[in-house]
Amino acid sequence: MNTATKTDRTSADRTSADEALGDWEELVAAALLGTDRRQGSPEALLGAAAVQTVRRRAGLRPAEAGPRPEPAPRDPRPAPPEAARQRLAQLLAGRTSAGGSGRRGAAPDLTELLPQWLAAAGHHGYRAPAALVPALLDAARARSDLRPQALSLAGTRGLWLARLNPDWRFALRGGSGAAGELPDATDAAGVDRLWQEGLFAERVALLGVVRAHEAAAAPRLLATTWATERAEDRLMFLDSLRAGLSAGDEPFLEAALDDRSRGVRATAAELLSSLPASALAGRMAERALACVGPEGVKPPAECDAGMLRDGVVERPPAGRGERAWWLAQLVESAPLLCWRERFGGLDPAGIVALPMGEDWVEELHAAWCRAAVRQRDPAWSKALLGSASEPPAAGPATASLAERAKLLSILGEEERAAWVAEFIRAHGLSEAFQLLGVCVVPWAGALGRAVVEALDSAREAGGYPWSFSGVMGLAERCLDPAEAGRLESAAAEPVEEGGAAAYWAEAFQRMVATLRLRAAMHAELAPPGP
Amino acid sequence: MTEQGVRWTAEQVLGLAPDDASRKAGARLGGGGPWSQTGGSASGAVWGLCKGSGSKPYRTVVDLAGPAYKCSCPSRKFPCKHALGLLLLWAAEGFGDPAGAPDWAAEWLTERAAKAARPAAGRSAEGPADAEAARRRAERRAARIGAGVTELEQRLADLVRGGLAGQEQAGYAAWEETAARMVDAQAPGLAGRVRELGTIPSCGSGWPARMLEEAALLHLLDRAWLGVSGLPEPLAATVRSRVGLQNGAEGEAVRDRWLVLSQYDTASPDGRLTTRRIWLRGLASGRSALVMDFGPPGRPPGLALPVGLVLDAEVRFRPGSAGLRADLGERFAAAEPCGAVPQGMGTGAALEAYGAALREDPWLDSWPVVLEAVVPIPGGQGGGRAGETAWQLADAEGTSALPVPLTGAGSRPLAGLWQLAALSGGGPVTVFGECGHRGFTPLTAWQPDSPEPVALA
């Protein structure tokens, strides 16, 4: 290349590297413009460029390294055993497979087993295998039901990755997003700094730590910034007090009844009403006792300012009368304890059985249901549920299965399973889905047997398995693997091709296969013996 | 022979799946539910009956040495989901003591053994008349390629004469036409490079320099072809294969214990043809080998080798191309897990290895390299979003780093890079990949405290 710029410089003040670079840039410039506008043949230019290209490539040197990420904090938990690790890889690989409806074949549905694997691994205290953490985070992003367990398994490595990849930012928001980096509860300066500067998730986690150390310190910490917090954050902070709520929180909640946000006021009132000894609960009891007693039900005539301040919502939703609406809110916020005296020492079952007059009894029972759930009162829950063998509509409580499921969740594990087993024996499976959902996994023996027997009778009655696909799927996830043997005989019954019987056989096979897989999964997760 | 007891990992089994759907279906069948009469033999075969939707269960048998598969199901995929499920089951649980195969499995296994023992009868010597005809065919083809090369030289000269600046507007069509002319001239290698040249102006900033590089290398290839008779033989063989001619000569055969370092597929631009690249490293010879296989439309390539396995096998190297391209010859035993992390080098040595290989093949884009003790630095470090700024692999000691290309041929999707980052946790790891002028493309990594490789998705 004989260009003007090059002749300006003497060969002496050029290093060879400089020359190579300069030549290449000149070549690119010449090629951009075209040899028609500069002197020189295209062949010579291409030839020189070829030499330069190979030379440059052959002489490549490493680049300067950019800033490195901080090393991930060590996760002291043990890795799961090899077989379990492989199982997780398999479950995560199958995670996006179509859940599908209708006929599902005889092979187990891996998507449904992932949550169980995660729960069991969490129970054993394992950390996630590093190579699977990205897939785990992706799974948690796609399915919020998996999130808490997936994130806890992913641990510090997961959070470390989430800080590097915006797609996984959700991991930093939820739950205790700052595991391992929270200051000690006694480190006042550290607590104060994180409270002032931390991310929301970190602050919620900090609040939990402070509270666990000293219950009364949490409201004090909240009060320091309360006036400047955004309404949605105030709501979330209040909500985070729900677990482990104690009398020590009352003054703070009482003050929050005057908050400028309606959501905050309502949540404060709700939390206070679940503290039976709180002043608010006392005020509500007074109002409720004035309306309901052995002599009958007389709903409030008006919604006064005091009621409004205590969280009663004045306007009823469409379709409900004002007075019934106010009554319901008073009764559900009143401590259940107050009714025993009002009804002459009757126990909950006795009170629930009283004839209260047709006009208000439904409203009253529904409110008691909500109170029993809010105050986690097993005696009232049991009384309101009544006998499982009675027709659902005839029970003392509301006929709504969702409400019943909530009441059930207040009962002890065994009582819960026994109640649902009896319900299934009396009424079959078609309405049992929600009730089964609140039972502890794996299902107790009697409950499992009731479900299997009910499925068997559904088959004998000539139904199709997909009419029961909800319960089927639940059974695959929740039956005790020990039931596999019992099911196997049902699965092995000889059947003709096609027809309902063949589908049932297939469904039972899938259930057996899933139970065996679950048993294998749990066995793999068991730590190697000493 | 390998005992049936040496099992593969689930990843290795799933690595055999021809596509995603099979992987999922196979994973679902790997749970033990639908299987009966499963067993394995000491000579490296596994079999079992899989209950499907029909009344007769499918008979599935796998020869682990191949691996080769036989299943009575109607699927046309190889391996089918049943074979994958069976392997997963075997990988997870094993099949107890080696046992005699049932008749239906034994029949096929015996057939295979007999076929393997038979000498390659098809390779009878060609008659002199055939040789003469072949020579004339080769001459005719060389003449056609020569005409194509001359035409391409003209096209490149016109490009440089008029200036690259016009290329952004000129568009891809003109290059596509030139590529078609190269296909007519029976020079598929040139056609491929021309097509790639046409895509460069739309590749973002810095394109003129990249286009000049590729045009210059294409020019170099043209000139080399025109003077191929005067080149030393290895370089001549490289030129012939780069142009797209099959080298007639038999290459060198090397028997070694070959570690499968990586296997990955790429689809042709029209999505019809799948190219599978399998990287091997001879544990004794230290040589690298690239085995390629192709899948016709709708079908995956037939050859599948799980990463991390070691094959006692003969590999025949094709002449030219820096001695990388190879074909898998006879295998002497069933594949088994390697159990050790391969030795590697630093970033500087990796680039030197690539530079040295360019001496033998100046058109080489990259060289297979195991990097030892490198720290992945995710993109977006020090400002900017991940994915917008480049990733790097840095030496754990010192400040040298190789960039990781996120776009362009051979680069891996981001998912694999995040897996790599997760494995490292900010610390040093061993990584296998392709190192070249675009940077380093990671393909496989090893966890800091485990000999088991992780194929980066």
Coordinates of C-alpha atoms in Angstrom, one line a residue, chain A:
Chain A
M1 CA 0.0 0.0 0.0
N2 CA 1.5 3.3 -1.0
T3 CA -0.7 5.9 0.4
A4 CA 0.2 9.5 1.3
T5 CA -0.2 9.0 5.1
K6 CA 2.2 6.1 5.2
T7 CA 5.0 8.0 3.4
D8 CA 4.7 10.8 5.9
R9 CA 6.1 8.6 8.7
T10 CA 9.6 7.2 8.7
S11 CA 10.0 3.5 9.2
A12 CA 12.2 4.2 12.2
D13 CA 9.5 5.5 14.5
R14 CA 7.1 2.7 13.9
T15 CA 6.9 -0.4 16.0
S16 CA 5.9 -3.5 14.3
A17 CA 2.7 -3.8 16.2
D18 CA 1.8 -0.3 15.3
E19 CA 2.5 -1.1 11.7
A20 CA 0.2 -4.1 11.7
L21 CA -2.6 -2.1 13.2
G22 CA -2.1 0.9 11.0
D23 CA -2.0 -1.3 7.9
W24 CA -5.2 -3.1 8.8
E25 CA -7.1 0.1 9.4
E26 CA -5.9 1.5 6.2
L27 CA -6.9 -1.6 4.4
V28 CA -10.4 -1.5 5.8
A29 CA -10.7 2.2 4.9
A30 CA -9.5 1.5 1.4
A31 CA -11.9 -1.5 1.0
L32 CA -14.8 0.6 2.2
L33 CA -14.2 3.3 -0.4
G34 CA -13.2 1.0 -3.1
T35 CA -10.0 0.8 -5.2
D36 CA -11.6 2.8 -8.0
R37 CA -11.3 5.9 -5.8
R38 CA -7.8 5.1 -4.6
Q39 CA -5.0 3.7 -6.5
G40 CA -4.2 0.0 -6.3
S41 CA -5.6 -3.2 -7.6
P42 CA -8.4 -5.1 -5.8
E43 CA -6.4 -8.3 -5.9
A44 CA -3.4 -6.7 -4.1
L45 CA -5.8 -5.3 -1.5
L46 CA -7.4 -8.7 -0.9
G47 CA -4.0 -10.3 -0.8
A48 CA -2.7 -7.9 1.8
A49 CA -5.9 -8.2 3.8
A50 CA -5.6 -12.0 3.8
V51 CA -2.0 -11.8 5.1
Q52 CA -3.1 -9.3 7.8
T53 CA -6.1 -11.4 8.8
V54 CA -4.2 -14.6 9.3
R55 CA -1.4 -12.7 11.0
R56 CA -3.8 -11.0 13.4
R57 CA -5.6 -14.2 14.2
A58 CA -2.4 -16.2 14.7
G59 CA -1.1 -13.4 17.0
L60 CA -4.2 -12.9 19.2
R61 CA -3.5 -12.2 22.8
P62 CA -6.0 -12.5 25.7
A63 CA -8.0 -9.4 26.6
E64 CA -7.9 -7.7 29.9
A65 CA -10.3 -9.3 32.4
G66 CA -13.2 -7.2 33.5
P67 CA -14.3 -6.9 37.1
R68 CA -15.0 -10.3 38.5
P69 CA -18.2 -11.2 40.4
E70 CA -17.8 -11.5 44.2
P71 CA -17.4 -15.2 45.0
A72 CA -20.7 -16.8 46.0
P73 CA -21.1 -17.2 49.7
R74 CA -20.4 -20.8 50.8
D75 CA -23.5 -23.0 51.3
P76 CA -22.7 -25.2 54.2
R77 CA -25.6 -27.6 53.6
P78 CA -24.7 -31.0 52.1
A79 CA -25.4 -31.8 48.4
P80 CA -28.1 -34.4 47.8
P81 CA -27.0 -37.9 47.1
E82 CA -26.0 -38.7 43.5
A83 CA -29.2 -40.6 42.6
A84 CA -31.3 -37.8 44.0
R85 CA -29.4 -35.2 42.0
Q86 CA -30.0 -37.2 38.8
R87 CA -33.7 -37.4 39.7
L88 CA -33.9 -33.6 40.1
A89 CA -32.3 -33.2 36.7
Q90 CA -34.9 -35.5 35.3
L91 CA -37.8 -33.7 37.0
L92 CA -36.5 -30.3 35.8
A93 CA -36.1 -31.6 32.3
G94 CA -39.6 -32.9 32.3
R95 CA -41.0 -29.8 33.9
T96 CA -42.2 -28.1 30.8
S97 CA -44.0 -31.2 29.5
A98 CA -47.7 -30.6 28.8
G99 CA -49.9 -31.3 31.8
G100 CA -52.7 -31.9 29.4
S101 CA -56.2 -33.0 30.1
G102 CA -58.2 -36.1 29.2
R103 CA -56.2 -39.2 28.6
R104 CA -52.8 -39.1 30.1
G105 CA -51.3 -42.5 29.4
A106 CA -49.8 -44.8 32.0
A107 CA -46.5 -42.9 32.7
P108 CA -46.2 -40.7 35.7
D109 CA -46.5 -36.9 35.4
L110 CA -43.1 -35.5 36.4
T111 CA -44.3 -31.9 36.6
E112 CA -46.4 -32.8 39.6
L113 CA -43.6 -34.6 41.4
L114 CA -41.2 -31.6 41.4
P115 CA -42.9 -29.8 44.3
Q116 CA -42.6 -33.0 46.4
W117 CA -39.0 -33.5 45.5
L118 CA -38.3 -29.9 46.5
A119 CA -40.2 -30.2 49.8
A120 CA -38.5 -33.5 50.7
A121 CA -35.0 -32.1 49.8
G122 CA -35.8 -29.0 51.9
H123 CA -36.8 -31.3 54.8
H124 CA -33.4 -33.1 54.6
G125 CA -31.6 -29.7 54.5
Y126 CA -29.8 -30.2 51.2
R127 CA -28.5 -27.5 48.9
A128 CA -29.2 -27.5 45.2
P129 CA -26.6 -29.1 42.9
A130 CA -24.9 -26.0 41.4
A131 CA -25.4 -27.0 37.7
L132 CA -29.1 -27.2 38.3
V133 CA -29.6 -23.8 40.0
P134 CA -30.4 -21.9 36.8
A135 CA -33.0 -24.5 35.8
L136 CA -34.4 -24.3 39.3
L137 CA -34.6 -20.5 39.1
D138 CA -36.3 -20.7 35.8
A139 CA -38.8 -23.2 37.3
A140 CA -39.4 -20.9 40.2
R141 CA -39.9 -18.0 37.8
A142 CA -42.5 -19.9 35.8
R143 CA -44.4 -21.4 38.8
S144 CA -44.9 -19.2 41.8
D145 CA -46.2 -22.3 43.8
L146 CA -42.6 -23.7 43.5
R147 CA -41.0 -20.4 44.5
P148 CA -40.4 -20.7 48.2
Q149 CA -39.0 -24.2 48.1
A150 CA -37.0 -23.8 45.0
L151 CA -35.4 -20.6 46.3
S152 CA -34.6 -22.1 49.6
L153 CA -33.0 -25.1 47.9
A154 CA -31.0 -22.8 45.6
G155 CA -29.8 -21.0 48.6
T156 CA -26.9 -18.6 48.5
R157 CA -25.8 -19.7 45.1
G158 CA -29.3 -18.9 43.8
L159 CA -29.3 -15.4 45.2
W160 CA -25.8 -14.9 44.0
L161 CA -26.9 -15.8 40.4
A162 CA -30.1 -13.7 40.8
R163 CA -28.0 -10.6 41.4
L164 CA -26.2 -11.2 38.1
N165 CA -29.3 -11.9 36.0
P166 CA -32.2 -9.5 35.8
D167 CA -34.5 -12.4 34.8
W168 CA -34.1 -13.8 38.3
R169 CA -34.6 -10.6 40.2
F170 CA -37.8 -12.0 41.6
A171 CA -35.6 -14.2 43.8
L172 CA -34.3 -11.0 45.5
R173 CA -37.8 -9.7 46.2
G174 CA -39.6 -12.6 47.8
G175 CA -39.2 -14.0 51.3
S176 CA -35.9 -13.6 53.1
G177 CA -34.1 -12.3 50.0
A178 CA -30.9 -11.6 51.8
A179 CA -30.0 -14.9 53.5
G180 CA -26.7 -14.8 55.2
E181 CA -26.2 -11.0 55.1
L182 CA -28.6 -9.8 57.8
P183 CA -27.0 -8.0 60.7
D184 CA -27.4 -9.5 64.2
A185 CA -30.5 -8.3 66.0
T186 CA -28.3 -6.8 68.7
D187 CA -26.2 -4.8 66.2
A188 CA -28.2 -1.6 66.5
A189 CA -26.2 0.4 64.0
G190 CA -26.3 -2.4 61.4
V191 CA -30.0 -2.9 61.9
D192 CA -30.6 0.8 61.5
R193 CA -28.5 1.1 58.4
L194 CA -30.2 -1.9 56.6
W195 CA -33.6 -0.6 57.7
Q196 CA -32.8 2.8 56.2
E197 CA -31.1 1.6 53.0
G198 CA -32.1 -2.0 52.4
L199 CA -34.3 -3.5 49.6
F200 CA -37.9 -4.2 50.7
A201 CA -37.2 -8.0 51.0
E202 CA -34.2 -7.3 53.1
R203 CA -36.2 -5.0 55.4
V204 CA -39.0 -7.6 55.8
A205 CA -36.4 -10.2 56.7
L206 CA -34.7 -7.8 59.1
L207 CA -38.0 -7.1 60.7
G208 CA -38.4 -10.9 61.2
V209 CA -35.0 -11.1 62.8
V210 CA -35.5 -8.2 65.1
R211 CA -38.9 -9.5 66.1
A212 CA -37.6 -13.0 66.9
H213 CA -35.1 -11.4 69.2
E214 CA -37.5 -9.1 71.0
A215 CA -41.2 -8.8 70.1
A216 CA -41.5 -5.2 71.1
A217 CA -38.5 -4.1 69.1
A218 CA -40.3 -4.7 65.8
P219 CA -43.0 -2.1 66.2
R220 CA -40.4 0.4 67.5
L221 CA -38.4 -0.2 64.3
L222 CA -41.4 0.2 62.2
A223 CA -42.4 3.4 63.9
T224 CA -39.1 5.1 63.0
T225 CA -40.0 5.3 59.3
W226 CA -43.7 4.6 59.3
A227 CA -44.9 8.0 58.3
T228 CA -42.6 8.0 55.2
E229 CA -43.4 4.5 53.9
R230 CA -45.5 4.0 50.9
A231 CA -49.0 2.7 51.5
E232 CA -48.4 -0.6 49.8
D233 CA -45.2 -1.1 51.8
R234 CA -47.1 -0.2 55.0
L235 CA -49.6 -2.9 54.1
M236 CA -46.9 -5.5 53.4
F237 CA -45.1 -4.7 56.7
L238 CA -48.3 -5.1 58.6
D239 CA -49.0 -8.3 56.8
S240 CA -45.6 -9.7 57.8
L241 CA -46.6 -9.3 61.4
R242 CA -49.4 -11.9 60.9
A243 CA -47.1 -14.8 61.7
G244 CA -46.3 -14.8 65.4
L245 CA -48.7 -11.9 66.2
S246 CA -48.7 -11.1 69.9
A247 CA -50.2 -8.7 72.4
G248 CA -47.0 -6.7 72.2
D249 CA -48.0 -5.6 68.7
E250 CA -51.3 -4.2 69.8
P251 CA -50.5 -0.6 70.5
F252 CA -48.9 -0.3 67.1
L253 CA -51.8 -1.9 65.3
E254 CA -54.3 0.2 67.3
A255 CA -52.5 3.3 66.1
A256 CA -52.6 2.0 62.5
L257 CA -56.5 2.0 62.8
D258 CA -56.2 5.7 62.1
D259 CA -53.9 5.2 59.0
R260 CA -54.7 7.2 55.9
S261 CA -54.8 4.1 53.7
R262 CA -58.0 2.0 53.9
G263 CA -56.2 -1.2 53.2
V264 CA -53.8 -0.6 56.1
R265 CA -56.8 0.2 58.4
A266 CA -58.6 -2.9 57.4
T267 CA -55.6 -5.1 57.9
A268 CA -54.8 -3.6 61.3
A269 CA -58.4 -4.3 62.4
E270 CA -58.2 -7.8 61.1
L271 CA -55.0 -8.5 62.9
L272 CA -56.4 -7.0 66.2
S273 CA -59.5 -9.1 65.9
S274 CA -57.4 -12.2 65.9
L275 CA -55.9 -11.2 69.2
P276 CA -58.9 -12.1 71.4
A277 CA -57.6 -10.0 74.3
S278 CA -57.1 -6.8 72.3
A279 CA -59.1 -3.7 73.0
L280 CA -60.6 -3.9 69.5
A281 CA -61.7 -7.5 70.0
G282 CA -63.3 -6.3 73.2
R283 CA -65.2 -3.5 71.5
M284 CA -66.3 -5.8 68.7
A285 CA -67.4 -8.4 71.3
E286 CA -69.5 -5.8 73.0
R287 CA -71.2 -4.8 69.8
A288 CA -71.7 -8.4 68.7
L289 CA -73.1 -9.5 72.1
A290 CA -75.6 -6.7 71.8
C291 CA -76.9 -8.2 68.6
V292 CA -76.8 -12.0 69.2
G293 CA -78.0 -13.9 72.3
P294 CA -80.3 -16.6 73.5
E295 CA -83.3 -14.3 72.8
G296 CA -82.5 -14.1 69.1
V297 CA -80.6 -12.0 66.6
K298 CA -81.0 -8.3 66.2
P299 CA -78.5 -6.8 63.7
P300 CA -77.2 -3.3 64.3
A301 CA -79.4 -0.5 63.0
E302 CA -76.6 1.7 61.9
C303 CA -72.8 1.8 61.3
D304 CA -71.5 4.4 63.7
A305 CA -68.2 6.2 63.7
G306 CA -66.7 3.8 66.3
M307 CA -67.5 0.8 64.1
L308 CA -66.0 2.6 61.1
R309 CA -62.8 3.2 63.0
D310 CA -62.6 -0.4 64.1
G311 CA -62.5 -1.5 60.4
V312 CA -66.2 -2.2 59.7
V313 CA -66.9 -1.5 56.0
E314 CA -70.1 0.5 55.7
R315 CA -71.3 -0.3 52.2
P316 CA -72.3 -3.9 51.6
P317 CA -71.3 -5.6 48.3
A318 CA -74.1 -5.9 45.7
G319 CA -76.8 -8.3 46.8
R320 CA -76.4 -8.2 50.5
G321 CA -78.4 -6.2 53.0
E322 CA -76.7 -3.5 55.0
R323 CA -77.7 -4.8 58.4
A324 CA -76.7 -8.4 57.6
W325 CA -73.4 -7.1 56.3
W326 CA -72.6 -5.1 59.5
L327 CA -73.7 -8.1 61.7
A328 CA -71.4 -10.4 59.9
Q329 CA -68.4 -8.1 60.4
L330 CA -69.1 -7.7 64.1
V331 CA -69.5 -11.4 64.7
E332 CA -66.4 -12.4 62.7
S333 CA -64.2 -10.0 64.6
A334 CA -65.5 -10.8 68.1
P335 CA -63.6 -13.4 70.2
L336 CA -65.4 -16.7 70.1
L337 CA -64.8 -17.0 73.8
C338 CA -67.4 -14.4 74.5
W339 CA -70.3 -16.6 73.4
R340 CA -70.0 -19.2 76.1
E341 CA -71.1 -16.8 78.8
R342 CA -73.8 -15.2 76.5
F343 CA -75.3 -18.6 75.9
G344 CA -75.3 -19.8 79.5
G345 CA -72.2 -21.9 79.4
L346 CA -73.0 -23.9 76.3
D347 CA -70.1 -25.4 74.4
P348 CA -69.5 -24.5 70.7
A349 CA -71.4 -27.5 69.4
G350 CA -74.3 -26.6 71.7
I351 CA -74.3 -23.0 70.6
V352 CA -74.1 -23.9 66.9
A353 CA -77.1 -26.3 67.3
L354 CA -79.3 -23.6 68.8
P355 CA -82.3 -22.5 66.6
M356 CA -81.5 -18.9 65.8
G357 CA -84.4 -18.0 63.6
E358 CA -84.3 -18.5 59.9
D359 CA -83.6 -14.9 59.0
W360 CA -80.1 -14.6 60.2
V361 CA -78.8 -18.1 61.0
E362 CA -76.9 -18.5 57.7
E363 CA -75.2 -15.1 58.1
L364 CA -74.4 -15.8 61.7
H365 CA -72.9 -19.3 61.0
A366 CA -70.8 -18.0 58.1
A367 CA -69.4 -15.3 60.4
W368 CA -68.6 -17.8 63.1
C369 CA -66.8 -19.9 60.4
R370 CA -64.6 -16.9 59.5
A371 CA -63.9 -16.2 63.2
A372 CA -63.0 -19.8 63.9
V373 CA -60.5 -19.7 61.0
R374 CA -59.1 -16.3 62.0
Q375 CA -58.7 -17.3 65.6
R376 CA -57.6 -20.8 64.8
D377 CA -60.1 -22.4 67.1
P378 CA -60.4 -26.2 66.7
A379 CA -63.5 -26.6 69.0
W380 CA -65.5 -24.1 67.0
S381 CA -64.2 -25.4 63.7
K382 CA -65.3 -28.9 64.6
A383 CA -68.7 -27.8 65.8
L384 CA -69.3 -25.8 62.6
L385 CA -68.2 -28.6 60.4
G386 CA -70.6 -31.0 62.0
S387 CA -70.8 -34.6 61.0
A388 CA -69.0 -35.5 57.8
S389 CA -71.7 -38.1 56.9
E390 CA -74.5 -35.6 56.8
P391 CA -75.4 -34.2 53.4
P392 CA -73.3 -31.1 52.8
A393 CA -76.2 -28.8 52.5
A394 CA -77.6 -29.9 55.9
G395 CA -74.5 -29.2 57.9
P396 CA -74.5 -26.4 60.5
A397 CA -71.9 -24.3 58.6
T398 CA -72.1 -22.9 55.2
A399 CA -72.4 -25.4 52.4
S400 CA -69.4 -23.9 50.6
L401 CA -66.6 -26.5 50.3
A402 CA -64.0 -23.8 50.3
E403 CA -65.2 -22.6 53.7
R404 CA -65.2 -26.1 55.0
A405 CA -61.7 -26.7 53.7
K406 CA -60.6 -23.7 55.7
L407 CA -62.3 -25.0 58.8
L408 CA -60.8 -28.4 58.3
S409 CA -57.3 -26.9 58.2
I410 CA -57.8 -25.7 61.8
L411 CA -58.3 -29.3 63.0
G412 CA -55.5 -31.6 64.0
E413 CA -54.0 -33.8 61.3
E414 CA -55.6 -37.0 62.3
E415 CA -59.0 -35.5 62.9
R416 CA -58.8 -33.8 59.5
A417 CA -58.0 -37.0 57.7
A418 CA -60.7 -38.9 59.5
W419 CA -63.3 -36.3 58.8
V420 CA -62.5 -36.3 55.0
A421 CA -62.4 -40.1 54.9
E422 CA -65.9 -40.2 56.4
F423 CA -67.1 -37.5 54.0
I424 CA -65.8 -39.5 51.0
R425 CA -67.4 -42.7 52.3
A426 CA -70.7 -40.9 52.6
H427 CA -70.7 -38.7 49.5
G428 CA -68.2 -40.1 47.1
L429 CA -65.4 -38.2 45.4
S430 CA -67.2 -35.6 43.3
E431 CA -67.1 -32.9 46.0
A432 CA -64.1 -34.0 47.9
F433 CA -61.3 -32.3 45.9
Q434 CA -61.0 -29.2 47.9
L435 CA -61.3 -31.0 51.2
L436 CA -58.5 -33.5 50.2
G437 CA -56.3 -30.5 49.3
V438 CA -56.0 -29.5 53.0
C439 CA -55.0 -33.0 54.2
V440 CA -51.5 -33.7 55.2
V441 CA -49.3 -35.6 52.7
P442 CA -48.8 -38.5 52.6
W443 CA -52.5 -39.2 53.4
A444 CA -53.2 -41.2 56.5
G445 CA -54.1 -44.8 55.9
A446 CA -57.8 -44.6 56.4
L447 CA -58.1 -41.6 54.2
G448 CA -56.0 -43.3 51.4
R449 CA -58.1 -46.4 51.6
A450 CA -61.3 -44.3 51.4
V451 CA -60.1 -42.6 48.2
V452 CA -58.9 -45.8 46.6
E453 CA -62.2 -47.6 47.4
A454 CA -64.2 -44.6 46.1
L455 CA -62.2 -44.7 42.8
D456 CA -62.8 -48.4 42.6
S457 CA -66.6 -47.9 43.0
A458 CA -66.5 -45.1 40.4
R459 CA -64.9 -47.6 38.0
E460 CA -67.5 -50.2 38.8
A461 CA -70.3 -47.7 38.3
G462 CA -69.0 -47.3 34.7
G463 CA -67.7 -43.7 34.9
Y464 CA -64.6 -42.6 33.0
P465 CA -61.4 -41.8 34.9
W466 CA -61.1 -38.3 33.5
S467 CA -64.3 -37.4 35.3
F468 CA -62.1 -37.8 38.4
S469 CA -58.9 -36.4 37.0
G470 CA -58.6 -33.8 39.7
V471 CA -58.7 -36.4 42.5
M472 CA -56.6 -38.8 40.5
G473 CA -53.8 -36.3 40.2
L474 CA -54.1 -35.4 43.8
A475 CA -54.0 -39.1 44.8
E476 CA -50.9 -39.6 42.7
R477 CA -49.2 -36.9 44.7
C478 CA -50.6 -37.6 48.1
L479 CA -51.3 -41.3 48.6
D480 CA -48.9 -43.1 50.8
P481 CA -46.6 -45.1 48.5
A482 CA -47.4 -48.0 50.7
E483 CA -50.8 -48.1 49.0
A484 CA -49.1 -49.1 45.7
G485 CA -49.6 -52.8 46.4
R486 CA -53.3 -52.4 47.0
L487 CA -53.7 -50.4 43.8
E488 CA -51.7 -52.9 41.8
S489 CA -54.4 -55.5 41.9
A490 CA -56.8 -52.9 40.5
A491 CA -54.4 -52.0 37.8
A492 CA -53.7 -55.6 36.8
E493 CA -57.3 -56.6 36.2
P494 CA -57.6 -58.0 32.7
V495 CA -59.5 -55.7 30.4
E496 CA -60.6 -55.5 26.8
E497 CA -59.0 -53.0 24.5
G498 CA -60.9 -49.6 24.5
G499 CA -63.8 -48.8 26.7
A500 CA -63.8 -47.3 30.1
A501 CA -62.2 -50.3 31.8
A502 CA -59.1 -50.0 29.7
Y503 CA -58.8 -46.3 30.6
W504 CA -59.2 -47.1 34.3
A505 CA -56.5 -49.8 34.1
E506 CA -54.2 -47.2 32.5
A507 CA -55.1 -44.6 35.2
F508 CA -54.4 -47.1 37.9
Q509 CA -51.2 -48.1 36.3
R510 CA -50.1 -44.5 36.2
M511 CA -51.0 -44.1 39.8
V512 CA -49.0 -47.2 40.8
A513 CA -46.0 -46.0 38.7
T514 CA -46.2 -42.6 40.3
L515 CA -46.4 -44.0 43.8
R516 CA -43.4 -46.2 43.1
L517 CA -41.5 -43.2 41.7
R518 CA -42.3 -41.2 44.7
A519 CA -41.1 -44.0 47.0
A520 CA -37.9 -44.2 44.9
M521 CA -37.5 -40.4 45.1
H522 CA -37.8 -40.3 48.9
A523 CA -35.5 -43.3 49.2
E524 CA -32.9 -41.5 47.0
L525 CA -33.1 -38.4 49.1
A526 CA -32.5 -40.2 52.4
P527 CA -29.0 -39.4 53.5
P528 CA -26.5 -42.3 53.3
G529 CA -26.5 -44.2 56.5
P530 CA -23.6 -44.1 59.0

